[in-house]
mmCIF file of C-alpha atoms and ligand atoms in Angstrom:
data_model
loop_
_atom_site.group_PDB
_atom_site.id
_atom_site.type_symbol
_atom_site.label_atom_id
_atom_site.label_comp_id
_atom_site.label_asym_id
_atom_site.label_seq_id
_atom_site.Cartn_x
_atom_site.Cartn_y
_atom_site.Cartn_z
ATOM 1 C CA MET V 780 94.360 174.392 -20.554
ATOM 2 C CA LYS V 781 98.052 175.036 -21.301
ATOM 3 C CA ILE V 782 99.534 178.003 -23.204
ATOM 4 C CA THR V 783 101.195 176.852 -26.431
ATOM 5 C CA GLU V 784 101.733 179.994 -28.484
ATOM 6 C CA VAL V 785 101.658 183.792 -28.288
ATOM 7 C CA ARG V 786 100.894 185.563 -31.587
ATOM 8 C CA LEU V 787 101.053 189.320 -32.139
ATOM 9 C CA GLY V 788 99.428 191.357 -34.865
ATOM 10 C CA MET V 789 98.348 194.901 -35.726
ATOM 11 C CA ILE V 790 94.948 196.373 -36.463
ATOM 12 C CA SER V 791 94.425 199.696 -38.191
ATOM 13 C CA VAL V 792 91.054 201.461 -37.973
ATOM 14 C CA PRO V 793 90.470 205.012 -39.295
ATOM 15 C CA LEU V 794 88.577 207.374 -36.951
ATOM 16 C CA ILE V 795 85.336 209.039 -38.090
ATOM 17 C CA VAL V 796 86.899 212.453 -37.342
ATOM 18 C CA PRO V 797 90.398 213.314 -36.039
ATOM 19 C CA PHE V 798 90.692 212.981 -32.235
ATOM 20 C CA LYS V 799 92.356 216.070 -30.739
ATOM 21 C CA THR V 800 93.445 216.707 -27.165
ATOM 22 C CA ALA V 801 95.904 219.081 -25.515
ATOM 23 C CA LEU V 802 98.451 216.242 -25.827
ATOM 24 C CA ARG V 803 97.978 214.839 -29.323
ATOM 25 C CA THR V 804 96.021 214.544 -32.571
ATOM 26 C CA VAL V 805 95.187 211.073 -33.899
ATOM 27 C CA ASN V 806 93.570 210.018 -37.186
ATOM 28 C CA SER V 807 93.379 206.266 -36.732
ATOM 29 C CA VAL V 808 93.636 203.519 -34.144
ATOM 30 C CA GLU V 809 96.854 201.531 -34.761
ATOM 31 C CA ASP V 810 96.913 198.880 -32.048
ATOM 32 C CA VAL V 811 98.949 195.824 -31.176
ATOM 33 C CA VAL V 812 96.758 192.763 -30.655
ATOM 34 C CA ILE V 813 97.720 189.557 -28.895
ATOM 35 C CA GLU V 814 96.323 186.063 -29.275
ATOM 36 C CA ILE V 815 97.283 183.564 -26.568
ATOM 37 C CA HIS V 816 96.723 180.031 -27.936
ATOM 38 C CA THR V 817 96.242 176.925 -25.794
ATOM 39 C CA ASP V 818 96.438 173.138 -26.201
ATOM 40 C CA THR V 819 92.623 172.938 -25.950
ATOM 41 C CA GLY V 820 92.150 175.205 -28.973
ATOM 42 C CA HIS V 821 90.899 178.123 -26.869
ATOM 43 C CA VAL V 822 92.324 181.567 -27.731
ATOM 44 C CA GLY V 823 92.535 184.583 -25.409
ATOM 45 C CA TYR V 824 92.515 188.032 -27.022
ATOM 46 C CA GLY V 825 94.109 191.290 -25.825
ATOM 47 C CA GLU V 826 94.957 194.689 -27.307
ATOM 48 C CA ALA V 827 97.280 197.613 -26.564
ATOM 49 C CA PRO V 828 97.325 201.076 -28.154
ATOM 50 C CA PRO V 829 100.665 202.876 -28.451
ATOM 51 C CA THR V 830 99.847 205.983 -26.419
ATOM 52 C CA GLY V 831 103.390 207.360 -26.128
ATOM 53 C CA ALA V 832 102.182 210.829 -25.059
ATOM 54 C CA ILE V 833 100.455 209.375 -21.988
ATOM 55 C CA THR V 834 101.885 205.953 -21.097
ATOM 56 C CA GLY V 835 105.270 206.287 -22.831
ATOM 57 C CA ASP V 836 104.470 203.010 -24.618
ATOM 58 C CA THR V 837 105.193 202.907 -28.356
ATOM 59 C CA THR V 838 104.286 200.123 -30.819
ATOM 60 C CA GLY V 839 107.882 198.850 -30.754
ATOM 61 C CA ALA V 840 108.007 198.946 -26.952
ATOM 62 C CA ILE V 841 104.754 196.957 -26.626
ATOM 63 C CA ILE V 842 105.952 194.318 -29.098
ATOM 64 C CA GLY V 843 109.422 194.181 -27.500
ATOM 65 C CA ALA V 844 108.081 193.861 -23.944
ATOM 66 C CA ILE V 845 105.874 190.928 -24.950
ATOM 67 C CA ASN V 846 108.339 189.144 -27.266
ATOM 68 C CA ASP V 847 111.520 189.658 -25.218
ATOM 69 C CA HIS V 848 110.219 189.488 -21.631
ATOM 70 C CA ILE V 849 106.616 188.406 -21.096
ATOM 71 C CA LYS V 850 106.270 185.570 -23.621
ATOM 72 C CA LYS V 851 108.872 183.348 -21.938
ATOM 73 C CA VAL V 852 106.945 183.285 -18.636
ATOM 74 C CA LEU V 853 103.714 182.307 -20.439
ATOM 75 C CA ILE V 854 104.614 179.414 -22.758
ATOM 76 C CA GLY V 855 103.850 175.978 -21.268
ATOM 77 C CA ARG V 856 101.937 177.399 -18.283
ATOM 78 C CA GLU V 857 98.497 176.222 -17.093
ATOM 79 C CA ILE V 858 95.758 178.894 -17.195
ATOM 80 C CA ASP V 859 94.396 177.432 -13.949
ATOM 81 C CA ASP V 860 97.605 178.583 -12.205
ATOM 82 C CA PHE V 861 96.111 182.045 -12.746
ATOM 83 C CA GLU V 862 97.445 184.062 -9.805
ATOM 84 C CA ASN V 863 101.034 182.858 -10.296
ATOM 85 C CA LEU V 864 100.767 183.430 -14.031
ATOM 86 C CA ILE V 865 99.669 187.048 -13.570
ATOM 87 C CA LYS V 866 102.321 187.600 -10.884
ATOM 88 C CA ASP V 867 105.112 186.217 -13.079
ATOM 89 C CA MET V 868 103.893 188.213 -16.084
ATOM 90 C CA ASN V 869 103.943 191.439 -14.056
ATOM 91 C CA GLY V 870 107.357 190.565 -12.602
ATOM 92 C CA SER V 871 108.948 189.857 -15.980
ATOM 93 C CA ILE V 872 109.528 193.567 -16.789
ATOM 94 C CA VAL V 873 108.923 196.885 -14.992
ATOM 95 C CA LYS V 874 106.529 199.598 -16.305
ATOM 96 C CA ASN V 875 105.157 198.738 -19.827
ATOM 97 C CA THR V 876 101.573 198.901 -18.568
ATOM 98 C CA SER V 877 100.052 198.728 -22.063
ATOM 99 C CA ALA V 878 101.815 195.457 -22.960
ATOM 100 C CA LYS V 879 100.912 194.046 -19.546
ATOM 101 C CA ALA V 880 97.286 195.148 -19.973
ATOM 102 C CA ALA V 881 97.021 193.337 -23.330
ATOM 103 C CA VAL V 882 98.396 190.128 -21.791
ATOM 104 C CA ASP V 883 96.358 190.436 -18.565
ATOM 105 C CA ILE V 884 93.162 190.889 -20.625
ATOM 106 C CA ALA V 885 93.948 187.817 -22.782
ATOM 107 C CA LEU V 886 94.647 185.734 -19.642
ATOM 108 C CA TRP V 887 91.340 186.793 -18.005
ATOM 109 C CA ASP V 888 89.629 185.871 -21.279
ATOM 110 C CA LEU V 889 91.125 182.357 -21.100
ATOM 111 C CA TYR V 890 90.390 181.984 -17.377
ATOM 112 C CA GLY V 891 86.718 182.735 -18.045
ATOM 113 C CA GLN V 892 86.693 180.306 -20.978
ATOM 114 C CA LEU V 893 88.255 177.603 -18.769
ATOM 115 C CA TYR V 894 85.379 177.864 -16.280
ATOM 116 C CA LYS V 895 82.794 178.723 -18.986
ATOM 117 C CA ILE V 896 81.677 181.970 -17.363
ATOM 118 C CA PRO V 897 81.775 185.594 -18.579
ATOM 119 C CA VAL V 898 84.488 187.660 -16.887
ATOM 120 C CA TYR V 899 82.051 190.224 -15.429
ATOM 121 C CA LYS V 900 80.259 187.379 -13.625
ATOM 122 C CA MET V 901 83.575 185.926 -12.415
ATOM 123 C CA LEU V 902 84.155 189.349 -10.823
ATOM 124 C CA GLY V 903 80.739 189.220 -9.127
ATOM 125 C CA GLY V 904 78.950 191.597 -11.475
ATOM 126 C CA SER V 905 75.263 191.591 -12.354
ATOM 127 C CA ARG V 906 75.019 194.866 -14.306
ATOM 128 C CA LYS V 907 74.586 194.040 -18.002
ATOM 129 C CA SER V 908 74.595 197.440 -19.620
ATOM 130 C CA ILE V 909 76.325 200.785 -19.175
ATOM 131 C CA GLU V 910 76.097 204.177 -20.885
ATOM 132 C CA THR V 911 79.158 205.983 -22.225
ATOM 133 C CA ASP V 912 79.831 209.643 -22.837
ATOM 134 C CA ILE V 913 81.369 210.796 -26.136
ATOM 135 C CA THR V 914 84.430 212.969 -26.619
ATOM 136 C CA ILE V 915 84.256 216.374 -28.279
ATOM 137 C CA SER V 916 87.774 217.109 -29.572
ATOM 138 C CA VAL V 917 89.440 220.431 -28.804
ATOM 139 C CA ASN V 918 88.921 222.792 -31.758
ATOM 140 C CA SER V 919 87.502 226.272 -32.364
ATOM 141 C CA PRO V 920 84.346 227.043 -30.321
ATOM 142 C CA ASP V 921 82.185 226.897 -33.487
ATOM 143 C CA GLU V 922 83.541 223.524 -34.562
ATOM 144 C CA MET V 923 83.085 222.107 -31.068
ATOM 145 C CA ALA V 924 79.493 223.359 -30.978
ATOM 146 C CA ARG V 925 78.859 221.589 -34.327
ATOM 147 C CA ASP V 926 80.359 218.348 -32.968
ATOM 148 C CA ALA V 927 78.241 218.663 -29.814
ATOM 149 C CA VAL V 928 75.038 219.028 -31.886
ATOM 150 C CA SER V 929 75.973 215.947 -33.891
ATOM 151 C CA ALA V 930 76.591 213.966 -30.662
ATOM 152 C CA ILE V 931 73.270 215.057 -29.141
ATOM 153 C CA ASN V 932 71.489 214.093 -32.382
ATOM 154 C CA ARG V 933 73.093 210.630 -32.118
ATOM 155 C CA GLY V 934 71.525 210.265 -28.662
ATOM 156 C CA TYR V 935 74.431 211.058 -26.339
ATOM 157 C CA LYS V 936 73.391 212.611 -23.035
ATOM 158 C CA CYS V 937 76.894 213.155 -21.677
ATOM 159 C CA LEU V 938 79.700 215.028 -23.469
ATOM 160 C CA LYS V 939 83.377 214.842 -22.528
ATOM 161 C CA VAL V 940 84.763 218.108 -23.829
ATOM 162 C CA LYS V 941 88.504 218.388 -24.453
ATOM 163 C CA VAL V 942 90.111 221.693 -23.533
ATOM 164 C CA GLY V 943 93.597 223.036 -22.834
ATOM 165 C CA SER V 944 95.139 223.815 -26.211
ATOM 166 C CA ASN V 945 95.201 227.664 -26.278
ATOM 167 C CA PRO V 946 93.735 227.889 -22.753
ATOM 168 C CA GLU V 947 92.559 231.470 -23.361
ATOM 169 C CA LEU V 948 89.859 229.959 -25.610
ATOM 170 C CA ASP V 949 88.614 227.391 -23.083
ATOM 171 C CA VAL V 950 85.790 229.393 -21.469
ATOM 172 C CA ALA V 951 84.491 230.373 -24.945
ATOM 173 C CA ARG V 952 84.684 226.718 -26.046
ATOM 174 C CA LEU V 953 82.577 225.585 -23.115
ATOM 175 C CA ALA V 954 80.097 228.444 -23.557
ATOM 176 C CA ALA V 955 79.630 227.458 -27.227
ATOM 177 C CA VAL V 956 79.041 223.793 -26.345
ATOM 178 C CA ARG V 957 76.698 224.583 -23.433
ATOM 179 C CA GLU V 958 74.607 226.879 -25.650
ATOM 180 C CA VAL V 959 73.803 224.067 -28.108
ATOM 181 C CA ALA V 960 73.532 221.348 -25.436
ATOM 182 C CA PRO V 961 71.587 222.946 -22.570
ATOM 183 C CA ASP V 962 70.461 219.619 -21.076
ATOM 184 C CA ALA V 963 73.646 217.579 -21.533
ATOM 185 C CA LEU V 964 75.864 216.452 -18.702
ATOM 186 C CA ILE V 965 79.193 218.092 -19.533
ATOM 187 C CA ARG V 966 82.558 216.973 -18.187
ATOM 188 C CA ILE V 967 85.842 218.451 -19.382
ATOM 189 C CA ASP V 968 89.354 217.072 -19.816
ATOM 190 C CA ALA V 969 92.376 219.399 -19.888
ATOM 191 C CA ASN V 970 94.889 216.546 -20.330
ATOM 192 C CA GLN V 971 97.466 218.267 -18.048
ATOM 193 C CA ALA V 972 97.461 221.561 -19.981
ATOM 194 C CA TRP V 973 96.945 224.097 -17.202
ATOM 195 C CA SER V 974 99.033 225.378 -14.305
ATOM 196 C CA PRO V 975 97.290 224.995 -10.920
ATOM 197 C CA LYS V 976 96.446 228.721 -10.658
ATOM 198 C CA GLN V 977 95.334 228.910 -14.298
ATOM 199 C CA ALA V 978 93.091 225.885 -13.687
ATOM 200 C CA VAL V 979 91.364 227.473 -10.694
ATOM 201 C CA ARG V 980 90.836 230.729 -12.608
ATOM 202 C CA ILE V 981 89.403 229.040 -15.721
ATOM 203 C CA LEU V 982 87.193 226.596 -13.781
ATOM 204 C CA ASN V 983 85.766 229.286 -11.543
ATOM 205 C CA GLN V 984 85.053 231.499 -14.573
ATOM 206 C CA MET V 985 83.188 228.586 -16.148
ATOM 207 C CA GLN V 986 81.097 228.058 -13.018
ATOM 208 C CA GLU V 987 80.417 231.796 -12.615
ATOM 209 C CA LYS V 988 79.073 231.834 -16.195
ATOM 210 C CA GLY V 989 76.715 229.001 -15.215
ATOM 211 C CA LEU V 990 78.308 226.513 -17.630
ATOM 212 C CA ASP V 991 77.646 223.733 -15.115
ATOM 213 C CA ILE V 992 80.630 221.387 -15.378
ATOM 214 C CA GLU V 993 80.195 217.925 -13.835
ATOM 215 C CA PHE V 994 83.959 217.554 -13.227
ATOM 216 C CA VAL V 995 87.347 218.356 -14.736
ATOM 217 C CA GLU V 996 89.784 215.625 -15.643
ATOM 218 C CA GLN V 997 93.519 216.056 -15.069
ATOM 219 C CA PRO V 998 93.824 219.862 -15.066
ATOM 220 C CA VAL V 999 97.570 219.880 -14.248
ATOM 221 C CA LYS V 1000 100.713 217.860 -15.015
ATOM 222 C CA ALA V 1001 100.561 214.149 -14.147
ATOM 223 C CA HIS V 1002 103.406 214.314 -11.584
ATOM 224 C CA ASP V 1003 102.072 217.431 -9.822
ATOM 225 C CA PHE V 1004 100.045 215.871 -6.993
ATOM 226 C CA GLU V 1005 100.372 219.063 -4.896
ATOM 227 C CA GLY V 1006 99.088 221.149 -7.816
ATOM 228 C CA LEU V 1007 96.181 218.745 -8.278
ATOM 229 C CA ARG V 1008 95.310 219.103 -4.581
ATOM 230 C CA TYR V 1009 95.490 222.906 -4.924
ATOM 231 C CA VAL V 1010 92.899 222.778 -7.744
ATOM 232 C CA THR V 1011 90.723 220.339 -5.777
ATOM 233 C CA GLN V 1012 90.729 222.608 -2.749
ATOM 234 C CA ASN V 1013 90.254 225.905 -4.583
ATOM 235 C CA SER V 1014 87.852 225.195 -7.433
ATOM 236 C CA TYR V 1015 84.076 224.813 -7.373
ATOM 237 C CA VAL V 1016 84.360 222.077 -10.000
ATOM 238 C CA PRO V 1017 85.107 218.506 -8.766
ATOM 239 C CA VAL V 1018 88.503 217.208 -9.919
ATOM 240 C CA MET V 1019 89.229 213.772 -11.420
ATOM 241 C CA ALA V 1020 92.771 212.349 -11.487
ATOM 242 C CA ASP V 1021 93.562 210.642 -14.808
ATOM 243 C CA GLU V 1022 97.224 210.727 -15.938
ATOM 244 C CA SER V 1023 98.257 211.070 -12.245
ATOM 245 C CA VAL V 1024 96.951 207.563 -11.523
ATOM 246 C CA PHE V 1025 98.786 204.698 -13.203
ATOM 247 C CA SER V 1026 99.038 202.217 -10.303
ATOM 248 C CA PRO V 1027 97.081 201.183 -7.201
ATOM 249 C CA MET V 1028 99.898 202.954 -5.279
ATOM 250 C CA ASP V 1029 99.231 206.239 -7.168
ATOM 251 C CA ALA V 1030 95.512 205.909 -6.435
ATOM 252 C CA LEU V 1031 96.145 205.370 -2.727
ATOM 253 C CA LYS V 1032 98.481 208.361 -2.556
ATOM 254 C CA ILE V 1033 96.010 210.650 -4.363
ATOM 255 C CA MET V 1034 93.200 209.553 -2.026
ATOM 256 C CA GLN V 1035 95.332 209.845 1.136
ATOM 257 C CA MET V 1036 96.385 213.376 0.114
ATOM 258 C CA GLY V 1037 92.841 214.387 -0.833
ATOM 259 C CA ALA V 1038 94.402 215.480 -4.146
ATOM 260 C CA ALA V 1039 91.324 214.628 -6.246
ATOM 261 C CA ASP V 1040 87.608 213.993 -5.791
ATOM 262 C CA LEU V 1041 87.393 211.234 -8.414
ATOM 263 C CA ILE V 1042 89.658 208.726 -10.194
ATOM 264 C CA ASN V 1043 89.759 207.658 -13.840
ATOM 265 C CA ILE V 1044 90.746 203.974 -14.091
ATOM 266 C CA LYS V 1045 92.119 202.861 -17.470
ATOM 267 C CA LEU V 1046 93.351 199.333 -18.117
ATOM 268 C CA MET V 1047 96.239 200.686 -20.231
ATOM 269 C CA LYS V 1048 97.548 202.868 -17.394
ATOM 270 C CA CYS V 1049 97.345 200.284 -14.626
ATOM 271 C CA GLY V 1050 98.293 197.145 -16.585
ATOM 272 C CA GLY V 1051 94.928 195.409 -16.940
ATOM 273 C CA ILE V 1052 91.925 194.071 -15.055
ATOM 274 C CA THR V 1053 93.972 192.693 -12.123
ATOM 275 C CA ASN V 1054 95.356 196.072 -11.055
ATOM 276 C CA ALA V 1055 92.116 197.872 -11.966
ATOM 277 C CA LEU V 1056 90.410 195.675 -9.349
ATOM 278 C CA LYS V 1057 92.954 196.816 -6.737
ATOM 279 C CA ILE V 1058 92.319 200.499 -7.540
ATOM 280 C CA ALA V 1059 88.559 199.904 -7.353
ATOM 281 C CA SER V 1060 88.928 198.207 -3.943
ATOM 282 C CA ALA V 1061 91.014 201.090 -2.583
ATOM 283 C CA ALA V 1062 88.457 203.569 -3.945
ATOM 284 C CA GLU V 1063 85.646 201.615 -2.263
ATOM 285 C CA VAL V 1064 87.491 201.914 1.060
ATOM 286 C CA TYR V 1065 87.922 205.671 0.627
ATOM 287 C CA GLY V 1066 84.448 206.161 -0.848
ATOM 288 C CA VAL V 1067 85.905 207.788 -3.967
ATOM 289 C CA GLU V 1068 83.797 207.252 -7.101
ATOM 290 C CA CYS V 1069 85.625 206.219 -10.258
ATOM 291 C CA MET V 1070 85.256 206.512 -13.997
ATOM 292 C CA ILE V 1071 86.226 203.681 -16.338
ATOM 293 C CA GLY V 1072 88.120 205.278 -19.213
ATOM 294 C CA CYS V 1073 90.003 204.194 -22.313
ATOM 295 C CA MET V 1074 92.664 205.437 -24.691
ATOM 296 C CA LEU V 1075 91.923 205.510 -28.389
ATOM 297 C CA GLU V 1076 91.360 201.769 -28.496
ATOM 298 C CA ALA V 1077 89.296 199.375 -30.568
ATOM 299 C CA LYS V 1078 86.847 196.868 -29.130
ATOM 300 C CA ILE V 1079 89.080 194.103 -27.729
ATOM 301 C CA SER V 1080 90.512 196.045 -24.805
ATOM 302 C CA VAL V 1081 87.502 198.352 -24.382
ATOM 303 C CA ASN V 1082 85.351 195.214 -24.174
ATOM 304 C CA ALA V 1083 87.512 194.081 -21.221
ATOM 305 C CA ALA V 1084 86.896 197.459 -19.571
ATOM 306 C CA VAL V 1085 83.142 196.910 -20.067
ATOM 307 C CA HIS V 1086 83.320 193.597 -18.151
ATOM 308 C CA PHE V 1087 85.253 195.296 -15.333
ATOM 309 C CA ALA V 1088 82.799 198.231 -15.181
ATOM 310 C CA CYS V 1089 79.773 195.901 -15.119
ATOM 311 C CA ALA V 1090 81.230 194.250 -12.011
ATOM 312 C CA LYS V 1091 82.124 197.296 -9.899
ATOM 313 C CA GLN V 1092 79.538 199.668 -8.485
ATOM 314 C CA ILE V 1093 82.253 202.166 -7.500
ATOM 315 C CA ILE V 1094 82.472 202.845 -11.274
ATOM 316 C CA THR V 1095 79.765 205.467 -11.586
ATOM 317 C CA LYS V 1096 81.028 207.181 -14.755
ATOM 318 C CA VAL V 1097 81.853 205.675 -18.138
ATOM 319 C CA ASP V 1098 84.144 207.021 -20.859
ATOM 320 C CA LEU V 1099 84.414 204.041 -23.183
ATOM 321 C CA ASP V 1100 83.868 205.763 -26.521
ATOM 322 C CA GLY V 1101 86.931 204.311 -28.316
ATOM 323 C CA PRO V 1102 84.921 201.897 -30.517
ATOM 324 C CA VAL V 1103 82.225 204.442 -31.469
ATOM 325 C CA LEU V 1104 84.889 206.944 -32.584
ATOM 326 C CA CYS V 1105 86.120 204.328 -35.090
ATOM 327 C CA SER V 1106 84.756 204.210 -38.646
ATOM 328 C CA GLU V 1107 84.573 200.390 -38.585
ATOM 329 C CA ASP V 1108 84.708 197.495 -36.136
ATOM 330 C CA PRO V 1109 87.067 194.657 -37.119
ATOM 331 C CA ILE V 1110 86.353 192.711 -33.918
ATOM 332 C CA ILE V 1111 83.910 189.782 -34.010
ATOM 333 C CA GLY V 1112 82.001 189.204 -30.750
ATOM 334 C CA GLY V 1113 82.301 190.957 -27.404
ATOM 335 C CA ALA V 1114 80.104 193.740 -26.048
ATOM 336 C CA VAL V 1115 77.562 195.417 -28.318
ATOM 337 C CA PHE V 1116 78.212 199.137 -28.806
ATOM 338 C CA ASN V 1117 75.104 200.993 -29.966
ATOM 339 C CA GLU V 1118 76.214 204.646 -29.691
ATOM 340 C CA LYS V 1119 75.946 205.483 -25.949
ATOM 341 C CA ASP V 1120 74.472 202.094 -24.979
ATOM 342 C CA ILE V 1121 76.924 199.273 -24.273
ATOM 343 C CA THR V 1122 75.722 195.751 -23.488
ATOM 344 C CA VAL V 1123 78.114 193.155 -22.111
ATOM 345 C CA SER V 1124 78.310 189.689 -23.707
ATOM 346 C CA ASP V 1125 77.313 186.567 -21.780
ATOM 347 C CA GLU V 1126 79.730 184.350 -23.727
ATOM 348 C CA PRO V 1127 82.468 182.671 -21.628
ATOM 349 C CA GLY V 1128 85.540 184.819 -20.935
ATOM 350 C CA LEU V 1129 85.415 188.127 -22.776
ATOM 351 C CA GLY V 1130 83.381 186.779 -25.697
ATOM 352 C CA ILE V 1131 85.716 187.825 -28.531
ATOM 353 C CA LYS V 1132 85.433 185.376 -31.453
ATOM 354 C CA GLY V 1133 88.020 186.702 -33.858
ATOM 355 C CA ILE V 1134 89.606 189.723 -35.530
ATOM 356 C CA GLU V 1135 89.143 190.733 -39.173
ATOM 357 C CA LYS V 1136 91.979 192.387 -41.111
ATOM 358 C CA ILE V 1137 94.638 191.510 -38.542
ATOM 359 C CA ARG V 1138 98.238 191.840 -39.840
ATOM 360 C CA TYR V 1139 100.316 189.231 -38.025
ATOM 361 C CA ILE V 1140 103.883 190.272 -37.171
HETATM 362 C C1 LIG W 2019 89.051 208.190 -25.755
HETATM 363 C C2 LIG W 2019 88.691 208.752 -24.400
HETATM 364 N N1 LIG W 2019 87.440 209.400 -24.424
HETATM 365 C C3 LIG W 2019 89.767 209.704 -23.890
HETATM 366 O O1 LIG W 2019 89.620 210.888 -24.007
HETATM 367 N N2 LIG W 2019 90.843 209.121 -23.350
HETATM 368 C C4 LIG W 2019 92.028 209.784 -22.905
HETATM 369 C C5 LIG W 2019 92.938 210.244 -23.990
HETATM 370 C C6 LIG W 2019 93.205 209.114 -24.933
HETATM 371 C C7 LIG W 2019 94.246 209.236 -25.977
HETATM 372 O O2 LIG W 2019 94.910 210.253 -26.158
HETATM 373 O O3 LIG W 2019 94.381 208.172 -26.637
HETATM 374 C C8 LIG W 2019 91.833 210.723 -21.742
HETATM 375 O O4 LIG W 2019 92.674 211.570 -21.529
HETATM 376 O O5 LIG W 2019 90.892 210.573 -20.983
HETATM 377 MG MG1 MG W 2020 91.617 212.074 -19.474
#
């Protein structure tokens, strides 16, 4: 199975409601998709969202990285030469983790198709279904309480509550959500908005009020590993590193420093399934549980994250709500998303059959 062509396109999917975090507000998913074609007629699919506020990757940067750097190391290559292919792809340009993730996902898809086995089974997995949380965007306490009620009515048992814009409102936000969702598992995500001391004060106030937070994601700036450790050591609430962990190297450093209790692995931060496996292995060694997360992504790349999560028991928490936040699903095949319940596909590779409404570029 030899690579003959790399085609790029765009998909545009409106969200059900605007997605708001301390870093950005988004109304629709606008992602770059990649199709890697082969001489056997098999196609591998990948996807990358332009999450400039987090990864630094814009639409133009993703397209440019693939067209100007990555494509030339792919054309004419055998999929069976998998390790070299991935190595050369990663060596063709530095950074650009979103573009690399899209390509890595499409290559894993083809590798699974070559051997006629689903990717999660190639990775040794036997878990077939996982349960995701759902994000409650940061808004006024009343609006967040309304969104929490709607999520509970749709069957979600775990809420990921965004905080951090106007931090003085954060305790009231959590109190409003907890009041309407007394039995829900509640995790919060500050998306880097707090200073270390502010984080400890707010988190401890939340615990003292009995708001019962499972963990807090990325309370302080991504680069501030010392600040993250300060929060981890001084707060009652467990701390998860998200934007601080892009690479296996970042994950190792965070774990060696004891800077966080938990790690959020996202394919778009680390460059795909290959590096996600390295982070998971390091976390297994350190006994640090991980969450599988996503950006605002549609089903192609989130489906790849599902395969990875189904294969790794160190992934004990799931935040793969990208597809259920979308008002429609233009992706044919792949995992089935039924609100919180996600079931992996047993088709070879990643099981994607095609994309509706793709705009080729
Ligand atoms: C979508 C997911 N639940 C989530 O919150 N992901 C990110 C932010 C994604 C984005 O801004 O596109 C996170 O910070 O965990
Ligand atoms: Mg986060």
